[in-house]
Tab-separated table of C-alpha atoms and ligand atoms in Angstrom:
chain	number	residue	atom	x	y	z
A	1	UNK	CA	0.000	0.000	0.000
A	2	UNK	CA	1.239	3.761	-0.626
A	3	UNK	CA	-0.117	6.289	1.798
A	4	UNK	CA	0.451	10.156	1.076
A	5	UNK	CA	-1.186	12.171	3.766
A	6	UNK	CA	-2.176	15.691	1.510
A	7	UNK	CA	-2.819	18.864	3.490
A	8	UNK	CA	-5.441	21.360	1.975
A	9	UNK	CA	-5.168	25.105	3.258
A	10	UNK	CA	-8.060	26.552	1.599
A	11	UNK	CA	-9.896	24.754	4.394
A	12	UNK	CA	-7.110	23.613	6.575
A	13	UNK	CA	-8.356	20.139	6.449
A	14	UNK	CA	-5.976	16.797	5.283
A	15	UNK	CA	-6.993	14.507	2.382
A	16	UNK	CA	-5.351	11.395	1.786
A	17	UNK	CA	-4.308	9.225	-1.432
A	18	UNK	CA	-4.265	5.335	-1.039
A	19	UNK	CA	-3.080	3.440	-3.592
A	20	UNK	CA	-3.073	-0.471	-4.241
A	21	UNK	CA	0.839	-1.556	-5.344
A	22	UNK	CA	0.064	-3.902	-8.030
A	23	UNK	CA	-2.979	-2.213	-9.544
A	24	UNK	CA	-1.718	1.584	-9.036
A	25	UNK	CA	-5.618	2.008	-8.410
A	26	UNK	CA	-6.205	4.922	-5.856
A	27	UNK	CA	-8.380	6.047	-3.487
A	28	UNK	CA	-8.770	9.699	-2.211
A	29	UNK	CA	-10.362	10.493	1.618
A	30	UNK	CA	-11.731	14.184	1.203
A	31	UNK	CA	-11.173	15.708	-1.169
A	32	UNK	CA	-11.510	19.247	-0.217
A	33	UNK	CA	-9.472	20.562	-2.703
A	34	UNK	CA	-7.502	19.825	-6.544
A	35	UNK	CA	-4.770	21.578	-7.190
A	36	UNK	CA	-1.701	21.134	-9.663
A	37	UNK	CA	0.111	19.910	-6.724
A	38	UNK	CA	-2.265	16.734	-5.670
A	39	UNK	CA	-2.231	15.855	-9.804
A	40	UNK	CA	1.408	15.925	-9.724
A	41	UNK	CA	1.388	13.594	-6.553
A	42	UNK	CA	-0.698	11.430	-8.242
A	43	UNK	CA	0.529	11.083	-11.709
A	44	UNK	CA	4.329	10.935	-10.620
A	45	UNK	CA	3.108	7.703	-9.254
A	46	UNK	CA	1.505	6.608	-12.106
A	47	UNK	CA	-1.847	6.415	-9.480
A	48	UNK	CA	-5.762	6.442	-11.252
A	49	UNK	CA	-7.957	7.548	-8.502
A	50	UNK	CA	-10.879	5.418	-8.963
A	51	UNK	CA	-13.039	5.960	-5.964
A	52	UNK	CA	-13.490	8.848	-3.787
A	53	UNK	CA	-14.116	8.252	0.337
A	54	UNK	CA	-16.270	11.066	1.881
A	55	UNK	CA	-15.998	11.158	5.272
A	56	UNK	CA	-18.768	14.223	5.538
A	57	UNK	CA	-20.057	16.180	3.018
A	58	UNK	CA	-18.887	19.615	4.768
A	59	UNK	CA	-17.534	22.088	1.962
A	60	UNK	CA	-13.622	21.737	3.164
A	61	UNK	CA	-13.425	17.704	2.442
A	62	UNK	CA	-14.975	17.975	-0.710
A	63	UNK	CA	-14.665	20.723	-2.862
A	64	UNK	CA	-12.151	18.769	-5.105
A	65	UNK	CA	-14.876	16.425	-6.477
A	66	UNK	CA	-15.470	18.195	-9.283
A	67	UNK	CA	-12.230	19.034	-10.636
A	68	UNK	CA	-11.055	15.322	-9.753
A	69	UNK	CA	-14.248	14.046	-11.530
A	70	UNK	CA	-12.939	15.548	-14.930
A	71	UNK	CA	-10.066	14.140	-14.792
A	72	UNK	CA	-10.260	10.547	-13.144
A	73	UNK	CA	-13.645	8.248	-13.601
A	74	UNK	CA	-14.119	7.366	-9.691
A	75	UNK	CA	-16.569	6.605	-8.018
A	76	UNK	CA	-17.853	8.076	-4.920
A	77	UNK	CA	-18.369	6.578	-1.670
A	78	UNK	CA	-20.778	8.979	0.834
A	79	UNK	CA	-23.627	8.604	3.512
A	80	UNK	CA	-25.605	10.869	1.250
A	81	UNK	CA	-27.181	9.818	-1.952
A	82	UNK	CA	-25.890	12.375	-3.766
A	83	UNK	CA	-22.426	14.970	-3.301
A	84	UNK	CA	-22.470	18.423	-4.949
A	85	UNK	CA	-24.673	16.504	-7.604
A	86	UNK	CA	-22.974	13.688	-8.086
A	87	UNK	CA	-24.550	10.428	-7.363
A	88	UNK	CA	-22.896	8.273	-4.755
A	89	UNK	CA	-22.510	4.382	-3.849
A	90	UNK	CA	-24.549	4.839	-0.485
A	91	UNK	CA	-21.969	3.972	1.945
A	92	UNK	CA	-23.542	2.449	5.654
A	93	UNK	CA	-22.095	0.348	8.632
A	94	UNK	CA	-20.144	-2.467	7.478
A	95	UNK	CA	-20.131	-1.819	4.091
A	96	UNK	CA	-16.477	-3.096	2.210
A	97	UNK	CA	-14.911	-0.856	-0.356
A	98	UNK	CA	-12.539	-2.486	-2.444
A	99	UNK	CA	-9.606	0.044	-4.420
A	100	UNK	CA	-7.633	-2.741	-6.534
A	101	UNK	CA	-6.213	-4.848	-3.245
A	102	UNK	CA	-6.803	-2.504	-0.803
A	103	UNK	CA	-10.072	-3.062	1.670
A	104	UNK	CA	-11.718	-0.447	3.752
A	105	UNK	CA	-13.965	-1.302	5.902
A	106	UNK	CA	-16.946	1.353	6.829
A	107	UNK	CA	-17.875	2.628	10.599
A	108	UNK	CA	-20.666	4.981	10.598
A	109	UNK	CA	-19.759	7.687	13.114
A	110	UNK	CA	-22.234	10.210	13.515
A	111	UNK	CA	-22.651	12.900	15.653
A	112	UNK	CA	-19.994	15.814	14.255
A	113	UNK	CA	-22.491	15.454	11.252
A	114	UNK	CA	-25.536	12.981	10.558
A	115	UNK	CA	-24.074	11.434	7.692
A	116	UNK	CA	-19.882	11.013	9.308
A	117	UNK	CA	-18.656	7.940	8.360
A	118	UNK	CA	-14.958	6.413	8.620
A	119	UNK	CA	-13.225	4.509	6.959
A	120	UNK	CA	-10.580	1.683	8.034
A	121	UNK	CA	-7.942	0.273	6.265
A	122	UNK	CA	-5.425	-2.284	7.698
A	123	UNK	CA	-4.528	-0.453	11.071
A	124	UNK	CA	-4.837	2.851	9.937
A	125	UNK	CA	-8.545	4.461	10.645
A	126	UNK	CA	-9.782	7.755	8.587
A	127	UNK	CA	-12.307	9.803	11.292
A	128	UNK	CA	-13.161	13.078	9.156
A	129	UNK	CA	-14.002	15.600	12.161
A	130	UNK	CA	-15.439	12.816	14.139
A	131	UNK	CA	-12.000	12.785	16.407
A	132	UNK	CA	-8.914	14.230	15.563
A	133	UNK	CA	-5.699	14.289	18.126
A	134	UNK	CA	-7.058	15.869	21.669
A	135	UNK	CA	-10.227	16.800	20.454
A	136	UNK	CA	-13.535	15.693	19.266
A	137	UNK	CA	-15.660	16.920	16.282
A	138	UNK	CA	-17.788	20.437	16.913
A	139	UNK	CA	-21.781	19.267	17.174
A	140	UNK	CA	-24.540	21.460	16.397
A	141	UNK	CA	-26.668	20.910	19.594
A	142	UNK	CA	-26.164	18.165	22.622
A	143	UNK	CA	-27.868	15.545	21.184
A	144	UNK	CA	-25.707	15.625	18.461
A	145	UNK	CA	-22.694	16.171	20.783
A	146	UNK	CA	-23.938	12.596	22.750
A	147	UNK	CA	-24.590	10.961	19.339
A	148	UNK	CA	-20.608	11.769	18.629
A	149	UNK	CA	-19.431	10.635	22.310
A	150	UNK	CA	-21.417	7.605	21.891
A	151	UNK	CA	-20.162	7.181	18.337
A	152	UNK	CA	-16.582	7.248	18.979
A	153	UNK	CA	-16.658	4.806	22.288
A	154	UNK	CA	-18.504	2.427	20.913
A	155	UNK	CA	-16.937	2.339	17.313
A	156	UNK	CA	-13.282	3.956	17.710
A	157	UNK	CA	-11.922	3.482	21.387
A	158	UNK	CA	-13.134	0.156	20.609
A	159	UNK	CA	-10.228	-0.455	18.146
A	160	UNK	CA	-6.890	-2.210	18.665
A	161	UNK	CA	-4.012	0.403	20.648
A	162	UNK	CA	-2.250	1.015	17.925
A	163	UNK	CA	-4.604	1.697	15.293
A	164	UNK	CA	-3.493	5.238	13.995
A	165	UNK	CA	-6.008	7.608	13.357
A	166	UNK	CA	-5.694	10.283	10.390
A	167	UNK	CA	-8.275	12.806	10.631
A	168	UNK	CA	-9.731	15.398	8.674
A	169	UNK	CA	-7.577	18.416	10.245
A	170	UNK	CA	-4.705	18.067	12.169
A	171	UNK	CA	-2.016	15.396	12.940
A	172	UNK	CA	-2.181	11.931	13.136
A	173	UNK	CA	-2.883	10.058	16.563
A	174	UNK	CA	-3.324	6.473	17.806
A	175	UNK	CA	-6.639	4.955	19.526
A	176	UNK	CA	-4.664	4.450	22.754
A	177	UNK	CA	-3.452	7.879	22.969
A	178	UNK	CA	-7.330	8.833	22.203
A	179	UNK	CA	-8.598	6.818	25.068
A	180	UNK	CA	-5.829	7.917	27.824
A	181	UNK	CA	-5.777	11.572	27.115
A	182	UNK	CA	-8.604	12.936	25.170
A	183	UNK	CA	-10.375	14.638	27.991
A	184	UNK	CA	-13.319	16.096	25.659
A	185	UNK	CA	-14.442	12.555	25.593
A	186	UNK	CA	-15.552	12.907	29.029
A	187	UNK	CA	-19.445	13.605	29.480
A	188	UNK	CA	-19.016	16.289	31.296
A	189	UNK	CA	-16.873	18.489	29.290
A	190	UNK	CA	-18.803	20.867	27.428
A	191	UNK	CA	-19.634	20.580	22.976
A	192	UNK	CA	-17.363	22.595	20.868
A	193	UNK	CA	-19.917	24.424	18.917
A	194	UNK	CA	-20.606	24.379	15.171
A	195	UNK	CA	-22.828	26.819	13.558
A	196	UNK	CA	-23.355	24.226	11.056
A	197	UNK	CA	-26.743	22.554	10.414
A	198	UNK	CA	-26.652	18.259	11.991
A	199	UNK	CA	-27.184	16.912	8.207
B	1	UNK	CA	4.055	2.099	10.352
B	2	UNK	CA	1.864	0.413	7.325
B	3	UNK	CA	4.035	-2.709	6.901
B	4	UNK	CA	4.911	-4.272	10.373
B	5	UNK	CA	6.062	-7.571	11.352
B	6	UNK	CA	5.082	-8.651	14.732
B	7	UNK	CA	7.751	-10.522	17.211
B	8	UNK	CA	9.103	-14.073	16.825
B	9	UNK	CA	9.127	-14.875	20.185
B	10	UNK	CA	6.350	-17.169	21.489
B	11	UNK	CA	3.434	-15.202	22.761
B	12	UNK	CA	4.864	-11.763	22.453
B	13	UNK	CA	2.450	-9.292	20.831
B	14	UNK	CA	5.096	-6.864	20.101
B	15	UNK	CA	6.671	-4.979	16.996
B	16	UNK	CA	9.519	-6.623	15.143
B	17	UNK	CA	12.611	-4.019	14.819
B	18	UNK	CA	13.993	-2.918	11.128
B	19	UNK	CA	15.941	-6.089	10.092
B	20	UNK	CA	15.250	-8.510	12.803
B	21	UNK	CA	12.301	-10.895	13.618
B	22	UNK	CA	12.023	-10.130	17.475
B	23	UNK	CA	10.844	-6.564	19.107
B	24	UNK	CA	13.576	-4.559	21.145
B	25	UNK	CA	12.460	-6.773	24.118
B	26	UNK	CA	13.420	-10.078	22.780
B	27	UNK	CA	16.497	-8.777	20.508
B	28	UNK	CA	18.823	-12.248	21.291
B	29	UNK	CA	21.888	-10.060	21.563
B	30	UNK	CA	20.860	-6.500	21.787
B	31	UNK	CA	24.366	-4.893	21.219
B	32	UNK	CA	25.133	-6.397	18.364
B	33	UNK	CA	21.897	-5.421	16.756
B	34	UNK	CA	22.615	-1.716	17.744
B	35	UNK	CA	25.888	-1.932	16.519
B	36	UNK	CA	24.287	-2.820	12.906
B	37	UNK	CA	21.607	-0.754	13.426
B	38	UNK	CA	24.160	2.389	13.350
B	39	UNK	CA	26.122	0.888	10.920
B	40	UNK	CA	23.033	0.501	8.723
B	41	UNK	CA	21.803	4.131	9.359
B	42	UNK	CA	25.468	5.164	8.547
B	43	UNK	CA	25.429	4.141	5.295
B	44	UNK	CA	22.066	5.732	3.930
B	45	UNK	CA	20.480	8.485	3.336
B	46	UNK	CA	16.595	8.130	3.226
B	47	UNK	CA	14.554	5.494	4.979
B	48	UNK	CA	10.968	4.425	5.207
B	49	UNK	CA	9.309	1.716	7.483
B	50	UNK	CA	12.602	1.819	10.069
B	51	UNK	CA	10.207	0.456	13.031
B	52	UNK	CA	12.131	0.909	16.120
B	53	UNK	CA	9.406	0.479	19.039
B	54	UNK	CA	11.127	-0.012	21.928
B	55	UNK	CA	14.503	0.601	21.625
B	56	UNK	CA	17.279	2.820	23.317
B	57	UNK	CA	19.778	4.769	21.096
B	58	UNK	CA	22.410	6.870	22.353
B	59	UNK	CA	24.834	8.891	21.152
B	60	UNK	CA	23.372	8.525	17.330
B	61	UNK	CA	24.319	10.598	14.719
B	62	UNK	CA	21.691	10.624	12.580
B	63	UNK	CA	22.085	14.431	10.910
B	64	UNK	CA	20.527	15.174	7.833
B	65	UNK	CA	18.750	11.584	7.401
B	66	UNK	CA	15.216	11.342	6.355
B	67	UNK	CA	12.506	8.644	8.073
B	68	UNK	CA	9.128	7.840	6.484
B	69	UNK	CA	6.287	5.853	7.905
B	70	UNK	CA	8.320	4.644	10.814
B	71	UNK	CA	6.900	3.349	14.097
B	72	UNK	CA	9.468	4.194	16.805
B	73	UNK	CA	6.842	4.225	19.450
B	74	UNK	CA	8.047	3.749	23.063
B	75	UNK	CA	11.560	4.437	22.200
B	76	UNK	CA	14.164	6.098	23.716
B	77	UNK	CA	16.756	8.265	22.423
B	78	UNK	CA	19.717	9.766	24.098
B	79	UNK	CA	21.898	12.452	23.225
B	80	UNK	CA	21.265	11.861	19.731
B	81	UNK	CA	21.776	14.211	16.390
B	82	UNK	CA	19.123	14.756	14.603
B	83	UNK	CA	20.136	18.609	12.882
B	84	UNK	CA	19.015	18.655	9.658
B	85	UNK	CA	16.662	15.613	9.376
B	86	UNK	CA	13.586	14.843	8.100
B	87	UNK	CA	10.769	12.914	9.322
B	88	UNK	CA	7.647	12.223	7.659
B	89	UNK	CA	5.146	9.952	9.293
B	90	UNK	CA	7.397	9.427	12.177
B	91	UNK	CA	5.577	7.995	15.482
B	92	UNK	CA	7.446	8.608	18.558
B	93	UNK	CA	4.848	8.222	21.179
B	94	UNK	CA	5.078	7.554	24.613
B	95	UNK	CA	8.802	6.980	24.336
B	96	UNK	CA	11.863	9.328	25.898
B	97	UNK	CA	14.220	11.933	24.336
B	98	UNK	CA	17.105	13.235	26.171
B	99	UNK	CA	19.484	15.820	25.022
B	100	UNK	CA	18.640	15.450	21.521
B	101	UNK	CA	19.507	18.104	18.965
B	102	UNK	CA	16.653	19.039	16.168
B	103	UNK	CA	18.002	21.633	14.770
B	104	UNK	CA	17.085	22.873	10.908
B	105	UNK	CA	15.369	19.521	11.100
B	106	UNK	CA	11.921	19.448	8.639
B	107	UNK	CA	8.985	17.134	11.000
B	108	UNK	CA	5.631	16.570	9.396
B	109	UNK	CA	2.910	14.450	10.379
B	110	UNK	CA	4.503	12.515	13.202
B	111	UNK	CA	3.442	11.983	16.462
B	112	UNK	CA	5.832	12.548	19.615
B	113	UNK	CA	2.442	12.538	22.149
B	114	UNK	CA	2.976	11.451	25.792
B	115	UNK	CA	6.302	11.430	25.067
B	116	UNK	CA	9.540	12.908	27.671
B	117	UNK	CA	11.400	15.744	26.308
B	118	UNK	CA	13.894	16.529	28.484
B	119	UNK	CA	17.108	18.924	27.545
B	120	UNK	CA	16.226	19.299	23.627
B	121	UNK	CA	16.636	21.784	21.323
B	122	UNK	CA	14.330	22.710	18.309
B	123	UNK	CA	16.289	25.476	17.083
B	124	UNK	CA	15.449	26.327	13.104
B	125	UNK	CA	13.257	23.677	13.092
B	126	UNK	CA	9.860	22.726	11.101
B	127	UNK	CA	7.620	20.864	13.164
B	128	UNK	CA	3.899	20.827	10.807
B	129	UNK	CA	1.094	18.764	11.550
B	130	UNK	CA	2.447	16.639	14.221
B	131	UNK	CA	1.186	15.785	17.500
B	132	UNK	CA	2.448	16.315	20.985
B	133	UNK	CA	-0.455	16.231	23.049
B	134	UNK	CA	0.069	15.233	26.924
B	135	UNK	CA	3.869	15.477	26.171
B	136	UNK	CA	6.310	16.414	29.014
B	137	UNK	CA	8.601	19.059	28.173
B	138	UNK	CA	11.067	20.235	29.927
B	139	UNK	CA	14.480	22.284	30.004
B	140	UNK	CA	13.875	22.787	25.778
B	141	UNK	CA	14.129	25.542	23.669
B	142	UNK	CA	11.931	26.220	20.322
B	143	UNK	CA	13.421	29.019	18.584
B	144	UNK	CA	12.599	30.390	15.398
B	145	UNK	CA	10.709	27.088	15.380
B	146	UNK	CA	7.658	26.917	12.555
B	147	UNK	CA	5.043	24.980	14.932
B	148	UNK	CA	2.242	25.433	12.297
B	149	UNK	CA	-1.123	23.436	12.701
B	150	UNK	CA	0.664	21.421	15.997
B	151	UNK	CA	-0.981	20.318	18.834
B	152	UNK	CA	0.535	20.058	22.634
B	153	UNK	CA	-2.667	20.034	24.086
B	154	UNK	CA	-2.832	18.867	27.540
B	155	UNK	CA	1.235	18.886	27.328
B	156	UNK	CA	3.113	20.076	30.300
B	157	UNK	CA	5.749	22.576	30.126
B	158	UNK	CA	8.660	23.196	32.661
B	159	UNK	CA	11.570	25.871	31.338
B	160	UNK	CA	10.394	26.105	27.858
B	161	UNK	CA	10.485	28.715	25.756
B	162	UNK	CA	8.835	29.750	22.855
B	163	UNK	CA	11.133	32.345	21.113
B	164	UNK	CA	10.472	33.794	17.950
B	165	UNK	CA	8.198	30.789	16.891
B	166	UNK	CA	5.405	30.540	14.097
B	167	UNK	CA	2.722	28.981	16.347
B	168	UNK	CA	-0.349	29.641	13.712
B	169	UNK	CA	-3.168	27.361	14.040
B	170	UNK	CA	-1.014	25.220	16.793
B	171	UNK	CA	-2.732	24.057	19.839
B	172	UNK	CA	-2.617	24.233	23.335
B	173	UNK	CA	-5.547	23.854	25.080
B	174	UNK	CA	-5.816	22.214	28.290
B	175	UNK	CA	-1.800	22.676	28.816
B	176	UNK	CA	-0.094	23.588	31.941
B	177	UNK	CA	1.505	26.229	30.635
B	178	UNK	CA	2.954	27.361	34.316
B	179	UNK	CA	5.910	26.655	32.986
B	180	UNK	CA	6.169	27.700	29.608
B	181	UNK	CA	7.289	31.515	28.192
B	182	UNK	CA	6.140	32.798	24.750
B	183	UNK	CA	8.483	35.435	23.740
B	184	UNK	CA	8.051	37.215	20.159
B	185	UNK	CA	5.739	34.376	18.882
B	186	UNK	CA	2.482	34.634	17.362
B	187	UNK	CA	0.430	33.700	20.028
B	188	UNK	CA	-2.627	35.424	19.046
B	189	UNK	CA	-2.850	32.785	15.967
B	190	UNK	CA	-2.496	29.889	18.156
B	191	UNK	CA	-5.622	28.324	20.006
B	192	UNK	CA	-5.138	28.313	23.645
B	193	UNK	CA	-8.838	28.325	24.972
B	194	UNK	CA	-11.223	25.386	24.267
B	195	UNK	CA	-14.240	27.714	23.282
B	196	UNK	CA	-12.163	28.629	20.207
B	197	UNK	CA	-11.914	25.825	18.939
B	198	UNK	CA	-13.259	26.223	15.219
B	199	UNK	CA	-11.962	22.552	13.598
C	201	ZN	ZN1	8.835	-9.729	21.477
């Protein structure tokens, strides 16, 4: 497997391009942007993106779509039905996406959004805004802030130590390091707030 | 970090080291292997998938190498030269570094959190997307450090300071920062408080 973690600053979030040795078939978490310098990190590889991972449809992870959809044929992978007008392979709970060799497995996560998903592959786990290092996801009102707490001990904690988590802004952490000092995962810390609409 | 072997020896759950079946625990004859190990290091250049969980290094030279996608987790490192290197994908949790020298190094996307940092310097140094949450530092400089998008949240400081840093979009919420002194740094670009939080 080849792993290139991609950092977008237009919306300071990370994407990241998984590719399948043999096949050189790719996938892309989040798009949120396409620039000259993603195609360059794709081609140089000799990488055909042929499915696109959403891990939420907020603007930041996937503004790319478009500009990646005239270029590469992929196919999209998203909670919704439909992304910026593009129909999607509705993606739920257990669901397996294959990219050439490489096998995700899907974890619905809500909470941060209604329609968060993640997305594991071998030990490395893809959480969008659901948790990134020291923090959980913002949540638009406390239901939706339990929803998320409940999402991410029952499906991430949940997860073997050293599963490393790459999420959609920020650096990469490990479950264990989640569970030991994440201290917005306790109850009684107050949301982070969003301003966006809970999908 | 994508690629690991686990231990040969009967029951052990742990992380093979580069180039030998066993984890640093089980290493049949642990000074020979370090003597290789340096030897090894010696004669390249660039690296990737150097697991190292476990082990203790001292007196390395390892100046102007680069490490990608390596799993060093638990280590410990001692009075080792690191000016000038790069690591990409670098995970250095919950291990120990002692009197280790970063500077003009380039450090993306790894993860040092929980980890002992006593006696460093990051002098010149790039330090981007990485995570240092819950770390201990103590008795290190960062000066005319780039600390862009990093996160020490819930990190404890004791005689650190923070000269003439770029800490945009870098985290430190929930620190104790009793012991840390910002001088000439950005810290109005930095998040400090949890209600501003905007990820
Ligand atoms: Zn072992």
């Amino acid at each position: 497997m080849r792993f290139f973690p991609h950092y977008v600053i237009s919306g300071f979030s990370n994407m990241y391009l998984l590719a399948d040795d043999e096949s050189r078939e790719a996938a892309l978490i989040d798009p949120g942007y396409f620039d000259g310098e993603l195609l360059k990190l794709i081609e140089s590889h000799g990488l055909t993106v042929s499915a696109v991972l959403v891990t939420h449809a907020h603007e930041s992870h996937i503004a790319g779509i478009a500009t990646l959809l005239r270029i590469y044929e992929a196919k999209i992978y998203s909670f919704r039905p439909k992304i910026l007008d593009y129909p999607t392979i509705p993606t739920r709970e257990g669901d397996v996406i294959r990219v050439g060799k490489l096998r995700f497995d899907v974890i619905e996560t809500p909470g941060h959004s209604r329609d968060s998903l993640s997305f594991r592959v071998a030990n490395l786990l893809f959480t969008g805004d659901t948790l990134t290092a020291g923090l959980t996801g913002t949540a638009a009102h406390d239901q939706a802030h339990h929803l998320l707490l409940s999402s991410i001990r029952k499906s991430i904690l949940t997860l073997p130590d050293d599963t490393i988590i790459f999420p959609g802004h920020g650096p990469p952490t490990r479950v264990c390091l989640e569970r030991a000092d994440n201290a917005m995962l306790n109850e009684l810390c107050p949301r982070s707030r969003s301003s966006s609409a809970f999908f | 970090m994508i690629v690991r072997q686990s231990c040969a020896a009967e029951g052990c759950g742990g992380i093979a080291v580069w180039n030998s079946a066993h984890c640093a625990a089980h290493l049949p004859d642990a000074a020979a292997y370090l003597a290789d190990l340096k030897a090894r290091l010696a004669g390249g250049s660039s690296f990737e998938a150097v697991h190292l969980s476990g082990i203790a290094l001292e007196g390395f030279d390892l100046s102007g190498k680069e490490f990608v996608c390596s799993d060093w987790s638990g280590a410990s490192l001692t009075g080792c030269a690191f000016t000038g290197v790069k690591f990409n994908l670098v995970f250095l949790d919950r291990g120990r570094l002692a009197r280790c020298r970063f500077e003009g190094a380039k450090v993306k996307w790894s993860v040092f959190a929980e980890t002992e940092i006593t006696g460093c310097e990051f002098i010149n140094t790039d330090v981007f997307r990485c995570n240092l949450n819950a770390a201990r530092i103590a008795n290190t400089p960062f000066r005319n450090a780039t600390l862009y998008s990093t996160r020490f949240i819930g990190a404890h400081f004791q005689a650190v300071e923070f000269e003439n840093c770029n800490l945009l979009r870098s985290h430190f919420e929930m620190a104790d920062l009793s012991g840390a002194r910002f001088s000439n740094s950005n810290t109005e670009e930095a998040f400090f408080d949890r209600e501003r939080i905007e990820e």
